[in-house]
mmCIF file of C-alpha atoms in Angstrom:
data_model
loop_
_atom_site.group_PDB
_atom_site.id
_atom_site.type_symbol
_atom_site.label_atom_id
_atom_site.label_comp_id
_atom_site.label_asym_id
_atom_site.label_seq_id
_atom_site.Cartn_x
_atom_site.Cartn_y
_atom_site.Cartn_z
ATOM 1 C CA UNK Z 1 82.343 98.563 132.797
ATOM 2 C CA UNK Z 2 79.500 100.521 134.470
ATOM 3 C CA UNK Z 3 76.237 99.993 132.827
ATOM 4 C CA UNK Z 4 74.018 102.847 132.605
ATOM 5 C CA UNK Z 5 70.518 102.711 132.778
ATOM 6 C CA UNK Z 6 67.280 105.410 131.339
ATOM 7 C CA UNK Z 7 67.385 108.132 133.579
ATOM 8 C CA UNK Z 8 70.797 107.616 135.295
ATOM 9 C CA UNK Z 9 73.258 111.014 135.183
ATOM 10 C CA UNK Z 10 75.886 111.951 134.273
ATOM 11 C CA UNK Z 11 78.276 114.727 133.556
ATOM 12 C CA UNK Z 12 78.946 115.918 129.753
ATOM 13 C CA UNK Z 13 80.298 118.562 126.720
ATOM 14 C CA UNK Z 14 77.198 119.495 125.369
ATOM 15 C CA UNK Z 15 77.959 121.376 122.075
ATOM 16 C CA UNK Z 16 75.168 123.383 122.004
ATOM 17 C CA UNK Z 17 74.735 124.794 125.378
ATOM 18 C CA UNK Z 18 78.819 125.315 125.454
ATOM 19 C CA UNK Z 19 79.145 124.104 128.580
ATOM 20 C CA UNK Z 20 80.154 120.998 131.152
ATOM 21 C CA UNK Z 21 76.513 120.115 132.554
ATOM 22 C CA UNK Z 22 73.955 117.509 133.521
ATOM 23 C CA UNK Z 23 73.688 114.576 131.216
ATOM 24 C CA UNK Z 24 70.510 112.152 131.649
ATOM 25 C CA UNK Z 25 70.665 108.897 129.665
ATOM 26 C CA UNK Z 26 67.905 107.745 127.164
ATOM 27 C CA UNK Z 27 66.685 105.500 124.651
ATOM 28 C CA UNK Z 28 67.109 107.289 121.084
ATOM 29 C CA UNK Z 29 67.196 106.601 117.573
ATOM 30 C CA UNK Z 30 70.732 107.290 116.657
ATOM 31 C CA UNK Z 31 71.467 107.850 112.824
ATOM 32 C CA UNK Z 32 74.992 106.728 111.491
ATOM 33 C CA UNK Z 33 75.863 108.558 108.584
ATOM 34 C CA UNK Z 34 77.892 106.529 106.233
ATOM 35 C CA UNK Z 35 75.517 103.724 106.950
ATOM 36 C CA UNK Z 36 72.666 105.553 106.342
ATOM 37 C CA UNK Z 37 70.643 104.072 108.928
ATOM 38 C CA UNK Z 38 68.978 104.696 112.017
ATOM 39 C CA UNK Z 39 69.382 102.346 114.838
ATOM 40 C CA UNK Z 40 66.449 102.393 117.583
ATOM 41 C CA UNK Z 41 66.413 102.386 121.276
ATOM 42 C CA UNK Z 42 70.441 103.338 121.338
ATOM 43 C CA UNK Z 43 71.170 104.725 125.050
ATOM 44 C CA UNK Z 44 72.669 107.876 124.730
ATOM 45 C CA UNK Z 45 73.541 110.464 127.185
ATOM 46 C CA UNK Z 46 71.263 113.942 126.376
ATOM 47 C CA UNK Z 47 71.777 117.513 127.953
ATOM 48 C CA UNK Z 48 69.461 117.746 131.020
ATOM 49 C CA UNK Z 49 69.062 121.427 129.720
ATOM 50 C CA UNK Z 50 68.560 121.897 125.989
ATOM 51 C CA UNK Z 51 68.003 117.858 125.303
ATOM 52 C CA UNK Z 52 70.730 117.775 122.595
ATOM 53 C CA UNK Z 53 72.618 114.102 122.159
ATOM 54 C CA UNK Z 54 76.029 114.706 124.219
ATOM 55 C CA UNK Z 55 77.293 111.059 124.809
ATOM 56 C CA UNK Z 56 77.492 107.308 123.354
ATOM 57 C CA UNK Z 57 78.355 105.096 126.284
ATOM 58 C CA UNK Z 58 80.361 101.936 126.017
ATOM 59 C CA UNK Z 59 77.508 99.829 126.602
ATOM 60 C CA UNK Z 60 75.649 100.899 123.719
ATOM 61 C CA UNK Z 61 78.341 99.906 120.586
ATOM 62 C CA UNK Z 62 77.217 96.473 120.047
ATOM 63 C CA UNK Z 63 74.179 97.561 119.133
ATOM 64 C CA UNK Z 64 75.529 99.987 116.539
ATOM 65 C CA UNK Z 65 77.596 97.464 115.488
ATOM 66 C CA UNK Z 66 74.768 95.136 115.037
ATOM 67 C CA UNK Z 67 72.997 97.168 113.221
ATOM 68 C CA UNK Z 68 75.750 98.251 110.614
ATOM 69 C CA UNK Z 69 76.234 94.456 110.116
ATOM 70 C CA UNK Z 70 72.926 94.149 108.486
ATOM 71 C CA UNK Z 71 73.360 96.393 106.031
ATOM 72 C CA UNK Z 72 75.008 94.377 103.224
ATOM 73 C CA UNK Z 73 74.857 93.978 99.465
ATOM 74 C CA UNK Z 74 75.125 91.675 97.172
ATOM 75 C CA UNK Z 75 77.776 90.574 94.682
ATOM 76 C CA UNK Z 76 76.605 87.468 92.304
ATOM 77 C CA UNK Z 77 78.492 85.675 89.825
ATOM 78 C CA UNK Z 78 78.439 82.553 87.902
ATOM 79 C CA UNK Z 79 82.059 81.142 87.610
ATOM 80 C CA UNK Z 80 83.120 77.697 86.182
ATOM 81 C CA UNK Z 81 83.383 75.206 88.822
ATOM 82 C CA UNK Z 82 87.168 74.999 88.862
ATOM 83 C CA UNK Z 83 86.986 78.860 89.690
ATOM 84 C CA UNK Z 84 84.898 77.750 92.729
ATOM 85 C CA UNK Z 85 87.428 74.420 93.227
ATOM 86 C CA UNK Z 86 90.322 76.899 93.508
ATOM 87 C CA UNK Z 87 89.127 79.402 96.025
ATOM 88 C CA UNK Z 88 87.764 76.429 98.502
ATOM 89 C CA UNK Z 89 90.992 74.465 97.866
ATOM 90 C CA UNK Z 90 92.516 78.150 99.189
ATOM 91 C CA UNK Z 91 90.215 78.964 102.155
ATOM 92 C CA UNK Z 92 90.441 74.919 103.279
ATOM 93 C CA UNK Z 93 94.349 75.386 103.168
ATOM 94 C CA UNK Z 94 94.118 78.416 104.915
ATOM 95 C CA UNK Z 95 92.601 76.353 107.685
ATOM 96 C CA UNK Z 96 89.293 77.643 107.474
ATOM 97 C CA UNK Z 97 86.504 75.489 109.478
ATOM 98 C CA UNK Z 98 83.706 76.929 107.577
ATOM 99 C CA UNK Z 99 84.422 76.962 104.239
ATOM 100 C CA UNK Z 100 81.401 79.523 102.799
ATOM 101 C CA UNK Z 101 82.033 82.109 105.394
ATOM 102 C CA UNK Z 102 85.836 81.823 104.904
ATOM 103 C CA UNK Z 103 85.405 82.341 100.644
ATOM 104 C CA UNK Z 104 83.157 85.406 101.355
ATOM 105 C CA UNK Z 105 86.153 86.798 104.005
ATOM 106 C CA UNK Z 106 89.100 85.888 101.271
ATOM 107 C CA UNK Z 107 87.437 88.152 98.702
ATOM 108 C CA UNK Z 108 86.528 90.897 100.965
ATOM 109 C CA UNK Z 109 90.349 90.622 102.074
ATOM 110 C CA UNK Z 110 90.908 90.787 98.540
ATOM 111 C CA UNK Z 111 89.071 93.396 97.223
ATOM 112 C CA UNK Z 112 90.304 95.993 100.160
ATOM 113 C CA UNK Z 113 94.004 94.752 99.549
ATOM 114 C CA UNK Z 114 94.085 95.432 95.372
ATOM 115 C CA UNK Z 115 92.103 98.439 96.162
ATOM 116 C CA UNK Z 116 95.405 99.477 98.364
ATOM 117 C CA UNK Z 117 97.590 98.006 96.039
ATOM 118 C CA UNK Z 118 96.701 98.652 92.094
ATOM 119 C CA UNK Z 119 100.000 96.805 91.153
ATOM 120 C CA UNK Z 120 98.642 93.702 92.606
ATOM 121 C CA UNK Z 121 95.222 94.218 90.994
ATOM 122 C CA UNK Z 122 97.222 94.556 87.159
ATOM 123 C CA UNK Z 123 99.278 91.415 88.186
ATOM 124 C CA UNK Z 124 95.856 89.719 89.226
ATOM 125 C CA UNK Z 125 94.368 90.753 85.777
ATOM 126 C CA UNK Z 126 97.498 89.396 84.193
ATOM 127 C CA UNK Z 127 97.211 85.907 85.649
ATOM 128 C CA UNK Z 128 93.838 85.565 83.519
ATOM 129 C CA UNK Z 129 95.552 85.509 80.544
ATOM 130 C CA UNK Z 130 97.297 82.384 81.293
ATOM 131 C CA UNK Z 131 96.739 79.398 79.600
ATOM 132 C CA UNK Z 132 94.985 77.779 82.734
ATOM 133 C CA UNK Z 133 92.623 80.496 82.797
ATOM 134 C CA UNK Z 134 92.030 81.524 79.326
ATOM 135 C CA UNK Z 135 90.099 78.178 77.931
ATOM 136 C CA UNK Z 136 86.509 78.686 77.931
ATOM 137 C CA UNK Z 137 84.503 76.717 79.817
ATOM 138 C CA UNK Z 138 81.050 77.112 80.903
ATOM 139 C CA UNK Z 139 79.916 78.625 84.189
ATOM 140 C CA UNK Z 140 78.332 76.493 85.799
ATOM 141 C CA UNK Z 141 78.674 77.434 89.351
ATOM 142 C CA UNK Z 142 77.848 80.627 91.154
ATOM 143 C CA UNK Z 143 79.769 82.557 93.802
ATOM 144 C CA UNK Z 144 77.493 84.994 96.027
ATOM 145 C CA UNK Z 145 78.835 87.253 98.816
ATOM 146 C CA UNK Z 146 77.548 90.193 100.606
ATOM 147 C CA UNK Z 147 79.667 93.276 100.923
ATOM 148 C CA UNK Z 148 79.027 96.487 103.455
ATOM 149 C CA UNK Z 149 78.663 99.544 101.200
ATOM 150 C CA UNK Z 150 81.927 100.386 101.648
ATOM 151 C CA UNK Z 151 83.389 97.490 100.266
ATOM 152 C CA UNK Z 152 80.585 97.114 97.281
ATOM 153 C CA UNK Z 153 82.238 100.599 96.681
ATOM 154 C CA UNK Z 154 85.618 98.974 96.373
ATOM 155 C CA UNK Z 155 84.750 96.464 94.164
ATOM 156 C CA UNK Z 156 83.259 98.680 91.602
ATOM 157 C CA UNK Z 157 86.191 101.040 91.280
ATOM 158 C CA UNK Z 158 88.135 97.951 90.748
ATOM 159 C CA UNK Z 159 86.302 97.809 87.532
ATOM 160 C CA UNK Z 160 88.771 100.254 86.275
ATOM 161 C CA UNK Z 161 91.557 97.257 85.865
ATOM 162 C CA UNK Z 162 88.731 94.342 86.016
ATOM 163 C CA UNK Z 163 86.214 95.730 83.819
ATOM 164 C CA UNK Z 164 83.273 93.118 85.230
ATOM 165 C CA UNK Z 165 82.820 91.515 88.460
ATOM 166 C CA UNK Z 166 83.070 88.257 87.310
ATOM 167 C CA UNK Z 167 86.512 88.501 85.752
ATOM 168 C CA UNK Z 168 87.763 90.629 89.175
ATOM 169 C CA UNK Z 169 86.020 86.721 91.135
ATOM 170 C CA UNK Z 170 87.890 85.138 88.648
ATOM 171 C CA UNK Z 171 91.050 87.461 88.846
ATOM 172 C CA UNK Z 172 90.953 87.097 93.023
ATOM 173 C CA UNK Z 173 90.896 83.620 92.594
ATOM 174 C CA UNK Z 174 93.940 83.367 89.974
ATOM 175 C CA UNK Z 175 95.925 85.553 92.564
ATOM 176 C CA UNK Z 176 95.004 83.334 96.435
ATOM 177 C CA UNK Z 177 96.112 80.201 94.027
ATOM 178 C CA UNK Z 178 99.336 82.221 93.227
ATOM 179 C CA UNK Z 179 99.887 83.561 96.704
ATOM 180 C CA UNK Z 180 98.693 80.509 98.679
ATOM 181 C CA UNK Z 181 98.957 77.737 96.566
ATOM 182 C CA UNK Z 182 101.882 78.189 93.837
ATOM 183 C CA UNK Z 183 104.108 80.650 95.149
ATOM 184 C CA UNK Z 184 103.654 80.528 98.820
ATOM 185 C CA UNK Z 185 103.584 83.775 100.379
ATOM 186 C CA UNK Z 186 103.965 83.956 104.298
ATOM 187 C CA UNK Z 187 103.114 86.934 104.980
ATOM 188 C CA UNK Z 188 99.981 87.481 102.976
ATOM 189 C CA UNK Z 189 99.336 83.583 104.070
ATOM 190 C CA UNK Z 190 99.264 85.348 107.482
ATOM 191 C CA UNK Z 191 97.199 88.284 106.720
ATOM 192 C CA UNK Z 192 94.619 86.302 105.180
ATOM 193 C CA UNK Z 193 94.552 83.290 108.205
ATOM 194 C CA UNK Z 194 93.857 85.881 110.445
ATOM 195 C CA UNK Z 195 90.958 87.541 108.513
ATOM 196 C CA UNK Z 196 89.369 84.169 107.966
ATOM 197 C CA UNK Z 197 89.829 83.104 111.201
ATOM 198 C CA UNK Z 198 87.799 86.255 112.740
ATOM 199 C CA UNK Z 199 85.076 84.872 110.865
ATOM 200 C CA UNK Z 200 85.339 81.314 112.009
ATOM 201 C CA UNK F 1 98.968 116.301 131.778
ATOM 202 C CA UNK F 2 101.686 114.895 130.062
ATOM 203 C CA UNK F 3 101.630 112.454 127.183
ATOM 204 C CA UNK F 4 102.721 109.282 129.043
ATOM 205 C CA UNK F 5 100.242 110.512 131.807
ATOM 206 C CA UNK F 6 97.333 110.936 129.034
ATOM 207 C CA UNK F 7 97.956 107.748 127.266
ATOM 208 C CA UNK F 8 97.985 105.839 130.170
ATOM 209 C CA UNK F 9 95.108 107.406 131.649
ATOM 210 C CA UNK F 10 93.368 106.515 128.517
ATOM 211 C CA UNK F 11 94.392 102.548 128.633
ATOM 212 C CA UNK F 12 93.698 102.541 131.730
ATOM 213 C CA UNK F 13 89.576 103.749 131.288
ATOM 214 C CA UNK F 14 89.636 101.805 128.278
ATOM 215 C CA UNK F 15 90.712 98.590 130.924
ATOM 216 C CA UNK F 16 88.398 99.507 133.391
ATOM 217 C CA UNK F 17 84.993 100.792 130.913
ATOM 218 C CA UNK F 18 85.676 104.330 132.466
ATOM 219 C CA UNK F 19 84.897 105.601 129.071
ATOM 220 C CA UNK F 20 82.326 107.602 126.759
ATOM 221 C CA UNK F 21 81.892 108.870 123.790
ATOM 222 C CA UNK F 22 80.987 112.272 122.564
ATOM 223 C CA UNK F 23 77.809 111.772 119.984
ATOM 224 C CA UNK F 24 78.770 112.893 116.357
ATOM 225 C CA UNK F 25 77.307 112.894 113.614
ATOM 226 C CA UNK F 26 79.582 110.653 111.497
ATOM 227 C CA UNK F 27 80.066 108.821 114.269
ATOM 228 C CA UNK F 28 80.208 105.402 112.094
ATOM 229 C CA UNK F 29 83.104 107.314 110.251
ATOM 230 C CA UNK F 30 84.958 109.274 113.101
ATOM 231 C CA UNK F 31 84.875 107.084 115.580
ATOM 232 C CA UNK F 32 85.477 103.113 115.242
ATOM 233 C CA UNK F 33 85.431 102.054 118.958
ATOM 234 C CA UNK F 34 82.286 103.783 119.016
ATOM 235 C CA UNK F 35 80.682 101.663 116.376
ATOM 236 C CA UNK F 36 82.623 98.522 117.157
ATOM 237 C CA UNK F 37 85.159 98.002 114.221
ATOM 238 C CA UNK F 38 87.637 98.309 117.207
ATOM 239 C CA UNK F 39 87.783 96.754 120.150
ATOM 240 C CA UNK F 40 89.176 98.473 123.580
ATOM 241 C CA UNK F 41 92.388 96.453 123.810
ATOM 242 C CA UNK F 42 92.954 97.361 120.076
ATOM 243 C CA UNK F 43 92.739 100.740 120.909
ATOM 244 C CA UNK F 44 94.969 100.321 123.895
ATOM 245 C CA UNK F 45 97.703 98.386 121.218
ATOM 246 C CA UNK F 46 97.064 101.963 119.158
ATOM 247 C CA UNK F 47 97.998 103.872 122.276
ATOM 248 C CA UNK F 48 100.840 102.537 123.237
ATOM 249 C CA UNK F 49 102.100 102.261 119.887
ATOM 250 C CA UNK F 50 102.251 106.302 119.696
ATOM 251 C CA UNK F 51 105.573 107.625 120.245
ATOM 252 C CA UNK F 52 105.173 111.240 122.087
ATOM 253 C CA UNK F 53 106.593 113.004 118.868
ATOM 254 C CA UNK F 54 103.071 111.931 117.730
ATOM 255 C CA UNK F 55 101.071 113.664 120.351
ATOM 256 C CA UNK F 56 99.636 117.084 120.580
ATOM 257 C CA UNK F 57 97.290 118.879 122.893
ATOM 258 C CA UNK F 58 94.459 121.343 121.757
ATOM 259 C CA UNK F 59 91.742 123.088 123.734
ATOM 260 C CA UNK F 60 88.625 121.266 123.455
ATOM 261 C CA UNK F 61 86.094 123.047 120.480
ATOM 262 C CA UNK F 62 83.864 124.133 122.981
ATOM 263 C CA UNK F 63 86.006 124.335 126.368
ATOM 264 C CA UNK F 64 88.613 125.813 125.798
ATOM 265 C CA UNK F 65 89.714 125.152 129.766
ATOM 266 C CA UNK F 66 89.180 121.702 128.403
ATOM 267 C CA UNK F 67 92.333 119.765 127.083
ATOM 268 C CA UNK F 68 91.930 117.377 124.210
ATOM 269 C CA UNK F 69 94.834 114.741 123.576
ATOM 270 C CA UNK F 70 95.642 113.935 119.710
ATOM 271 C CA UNK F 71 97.235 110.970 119.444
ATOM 272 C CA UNK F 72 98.729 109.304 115.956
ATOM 273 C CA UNK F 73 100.051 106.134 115.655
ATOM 274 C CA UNK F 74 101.411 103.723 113.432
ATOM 275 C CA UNK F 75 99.665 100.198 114.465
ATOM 276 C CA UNK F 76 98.492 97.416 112.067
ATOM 277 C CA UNK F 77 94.852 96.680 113.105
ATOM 278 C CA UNK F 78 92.878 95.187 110.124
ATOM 279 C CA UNK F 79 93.787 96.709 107.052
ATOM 280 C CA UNK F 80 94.853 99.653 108.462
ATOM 281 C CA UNK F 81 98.145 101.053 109.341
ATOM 282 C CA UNK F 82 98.163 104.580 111.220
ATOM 283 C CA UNK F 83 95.755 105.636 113.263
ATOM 284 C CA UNK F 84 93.909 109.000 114.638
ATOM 285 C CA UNK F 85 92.782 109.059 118.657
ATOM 286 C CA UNK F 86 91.095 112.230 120.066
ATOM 287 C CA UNK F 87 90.198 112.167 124.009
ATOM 288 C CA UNK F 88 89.909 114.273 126.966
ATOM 289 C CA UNK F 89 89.168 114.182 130.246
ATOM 290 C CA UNK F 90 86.264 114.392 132.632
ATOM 291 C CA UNK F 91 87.215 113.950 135.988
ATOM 292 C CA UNK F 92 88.226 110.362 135.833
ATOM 293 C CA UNK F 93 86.536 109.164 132.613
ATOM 294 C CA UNK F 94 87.607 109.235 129.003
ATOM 295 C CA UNK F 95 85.645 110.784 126.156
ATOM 296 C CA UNK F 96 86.594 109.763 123.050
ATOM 297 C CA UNK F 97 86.126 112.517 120.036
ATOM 298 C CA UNK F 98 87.677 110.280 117.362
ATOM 299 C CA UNK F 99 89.415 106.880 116.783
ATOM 300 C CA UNK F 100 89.678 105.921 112.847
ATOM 301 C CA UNK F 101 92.314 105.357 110.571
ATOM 302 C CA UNK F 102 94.288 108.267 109.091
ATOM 303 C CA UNK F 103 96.759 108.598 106.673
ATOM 304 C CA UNK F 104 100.068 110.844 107.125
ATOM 305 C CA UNK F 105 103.951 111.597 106.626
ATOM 306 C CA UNK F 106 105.752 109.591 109.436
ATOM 307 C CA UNK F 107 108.427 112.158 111.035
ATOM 308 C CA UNK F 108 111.571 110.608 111.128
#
């Protein structure tokens, strides 16, 4: 991959000018939209004529990427400690090396997969009702993950079958036992090695 | 240009970092490679997923001279199954308009 440097050229679209011309690369502030955030010092290629951003080189997407990563928010329950005891027992047979990181990716892969799949969701809120679930019992541990926006914006249309996040925790958590642990499904078994493994 | 001669024009910038991409401004929405939620050889898996039934050509929006290759493709990467890739050419480098998931009827 060629790395560019400030100043190097270039040739470009620029959308303003219309035309194939000179690009010069710079340092910029580049804004990403869904993020809603501006990330500093991005090299980008600019119009030698009018100035106007015309090109994101190669070189310059970890940084983005970086910067997207940061922006996360929080989802905070308290659970009883078997709810906790389940989804470790899950992530751990799953083959996960670091257990917290692994949790956080199973509900994430959980939350975007009954998002996709509202049947699974109703089955998930189903398994609650079960006698293993239904006895009260206090909450005395906590679960805590961070979500990207997108995600948090999942989660809280999930309230729709859920109604709170800690029964959708609890609900995710009644499903990987069904899928992982009771009723062994390889291909979601799959699915969800490899997104806790990318996290490993 | 063809599409077997675009698409593996396009692998083969993506394999050697002959590659750009045009600034957007939803470019964390439009364009993943961009941004990093895919890698090149993901893309590349994208690419040669597409069957040519799935390709088009269109002038580019402000060239018209300028011919922009639409690829779709139906490729699990993530959570996603199909997939939307806009390039063209500029002498030997790629610029990519678009890469992001995309939702349609496949043709049968």
């Amino acid at each position: 991959m060629k790395i560019w440097k400030e100043n190097d050229r270039s040739k470009g679209i620029c959308s303003k000018c219309k035309e194939l011309g000179e690009i010069v690369f710079q340092r910029r502030p580049f804004y990403l939209k869904k993020t809603k955030k501006s990330v500093k010092d991005v090299l980008v290629g600019v119009c030698a004529i009018c100035d106007e951003m015309v090109s994101v080189p190669p070189q310059s997407t970890a940084r983005l990427k970086e910067a997207r990563l940061a922006v996360r928010m929080p989802l905070e329950v308290r659970v009883p400690a078997y709810v906790k005891d389940i989804v470790l027992l899950v992530v751990d047979t799953l083959g996960a090396t670091v257990p917290q990181s692994a949790l956080a990716q199973l509900f994430r892969n959980y939350i975007i997969h009954m998002k996709e799949e509202p049947r699974t969701a109703r089955y998930a809120f189903r398994l609650l009702k079960k006698s293993e679930y239904s006895k009260r019992v206090p909450s005395q541990d906590r679960i805590s993950i961070k979500l990207s926006p997108e995600l948090f914006e999942m989660k809280n249309e999930l309230h729709s079958i859920f109604h709170s996040d800690v029964n959708l925790i609890r609900g995710i958590a009644a499903l990987s036992k069904d899928e992982v642990l009771d009723r062994p499904d390889q291909a979601r078994i799959k699915e969800l090695r490899y997104s806790i493994l990318q996290v490993a | 240009m063809t599409f077997n001669e675009a698409r593996a024009a396009l692998i083969d910038a993506l394999k050697e970092g002959r590659y750009q991409h045009e600034a957007r401004d939803a470019q964390d929405e439009k364009n993943l490679l961009a941004v990093g939620d895919v890698s090149p050889q993901e893309v590349i898996e994208i690419l040669k997923a597409c069957r040519g039934k799935l390709h088009r050509k269109e002038p580019h929006y402000c060239i018209v001279a300028t011919e922009v290759h639409v690829f779709k493709s139906a490729k699990r990467i993530g959570q996603w199954t199909q997939w939307f890739v806009r390039a063209y050419f500029i002498e030997q480098d790629a610029w990519f308009i678009s890469v992001h998931p995309a939702e349609w009827e496949i043709e049968k």
